[in-house]
C-alpha positions as CSV (number, residue, x, y, z in Angstrom):
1,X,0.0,0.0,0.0
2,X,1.2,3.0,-0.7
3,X,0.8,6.4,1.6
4,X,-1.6,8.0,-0.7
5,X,-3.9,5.4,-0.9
6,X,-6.6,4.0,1.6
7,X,-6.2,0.7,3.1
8,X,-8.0,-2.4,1.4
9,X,-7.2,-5.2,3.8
10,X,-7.7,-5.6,7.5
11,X,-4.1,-6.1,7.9
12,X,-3.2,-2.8,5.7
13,X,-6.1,-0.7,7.9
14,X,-4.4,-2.2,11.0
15,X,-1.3,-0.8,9.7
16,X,-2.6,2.4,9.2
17,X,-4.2,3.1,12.5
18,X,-1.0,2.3,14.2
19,X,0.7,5.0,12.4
20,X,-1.9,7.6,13.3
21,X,-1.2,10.4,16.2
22,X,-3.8,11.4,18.3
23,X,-3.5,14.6,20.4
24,X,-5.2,17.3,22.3
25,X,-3.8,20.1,20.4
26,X,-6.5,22.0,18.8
27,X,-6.7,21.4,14.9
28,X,-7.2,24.4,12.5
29,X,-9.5,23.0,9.9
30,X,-8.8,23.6,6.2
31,X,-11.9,26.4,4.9
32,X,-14.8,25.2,3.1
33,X,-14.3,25.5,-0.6
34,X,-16.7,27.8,-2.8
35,X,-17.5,31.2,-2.9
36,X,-20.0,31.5,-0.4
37,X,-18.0,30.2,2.8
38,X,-19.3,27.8,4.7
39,X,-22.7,26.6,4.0
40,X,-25.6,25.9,6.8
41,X,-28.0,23.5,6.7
42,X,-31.6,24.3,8.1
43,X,-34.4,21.9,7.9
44,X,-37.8,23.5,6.5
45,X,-41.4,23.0,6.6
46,X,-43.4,24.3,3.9
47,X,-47.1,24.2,2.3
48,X,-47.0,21.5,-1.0
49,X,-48.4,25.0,-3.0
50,X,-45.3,27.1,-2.0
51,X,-42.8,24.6,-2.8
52,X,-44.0,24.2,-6.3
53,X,-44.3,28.2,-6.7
54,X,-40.0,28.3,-5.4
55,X,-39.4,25.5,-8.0
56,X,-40.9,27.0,-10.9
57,X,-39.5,30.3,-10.1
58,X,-35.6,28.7,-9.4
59,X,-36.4,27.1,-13.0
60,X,-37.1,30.6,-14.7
61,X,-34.2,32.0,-13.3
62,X,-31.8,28.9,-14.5
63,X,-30.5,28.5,-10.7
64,X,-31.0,26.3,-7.5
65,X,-34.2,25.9,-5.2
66,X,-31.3,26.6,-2.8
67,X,-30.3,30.2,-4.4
68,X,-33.5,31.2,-4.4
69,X,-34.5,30.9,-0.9
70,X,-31.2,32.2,0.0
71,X,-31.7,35.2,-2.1
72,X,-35.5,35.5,-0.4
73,X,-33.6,35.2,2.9
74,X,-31.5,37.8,1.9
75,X,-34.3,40.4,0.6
76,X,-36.4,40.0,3.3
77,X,-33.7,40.8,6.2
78,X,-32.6,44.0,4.3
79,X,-35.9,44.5,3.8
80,X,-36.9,44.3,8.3
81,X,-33.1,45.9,8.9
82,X,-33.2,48.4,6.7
83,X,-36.8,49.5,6.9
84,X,-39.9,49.7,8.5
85,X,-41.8,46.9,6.9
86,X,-45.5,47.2,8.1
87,X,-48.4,44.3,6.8
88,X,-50.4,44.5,3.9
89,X,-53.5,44.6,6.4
90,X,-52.0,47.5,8.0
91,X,-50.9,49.5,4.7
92,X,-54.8,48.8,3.6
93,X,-56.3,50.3,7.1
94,X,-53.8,53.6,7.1
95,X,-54.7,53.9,3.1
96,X,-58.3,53.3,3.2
97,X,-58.3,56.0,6.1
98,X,-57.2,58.7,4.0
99,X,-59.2,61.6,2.9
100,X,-60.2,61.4,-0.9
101,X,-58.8,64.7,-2.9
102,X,-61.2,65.8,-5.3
């Protein structure tokens, strides 16, 4: 076997482990490849009607279910941090309470 391979035998696996150090020493891990960093993974729940709606919109924009959501993430936070965002319900009530001009 040789050092750049895995073992394929019991016998070359035993050999391997006995060459391995282990320590306490903290390890620096190598970064996550890509351009986005290091990815999170979040488990979500969602109507059958709303995930058909973010897969036909990812398709006609050519990218990921993924993207998308992460882009609706993104536009929706800017949107709370950035602003004042107030409910349709509410825009309605303060609209429909204005005074008609002539």
């Amino acid at each position: 076997m040789s050092t750049t391979e895995w073992p394929d035998t019991p016998e070359d696996m035993a050999a391997f482990a006995t060459r391995l150090e282990y320590t306490d020493e903290a390890v620096v891990l190598p970064p996550t490849p890509g351009p986005e960093g290091v990815m999170v993974s979040r488990s979500l729940k969602m109507p059958t009607e709303l995930d058909q709606r973010i897969k036909a919109a990812a398709t006609d924009r050519g990218i990921t279910q993924s993207m998308l959501m992460r882009q609706l993430l993104e536009t929706g936070l800017a949107a709370i941090e950035l602003d004042h965002p107030i409910s349709l319900t509410d825009a309605i009530r303060a609209l429909s309470s204005l005074r008609k001009s002539a």
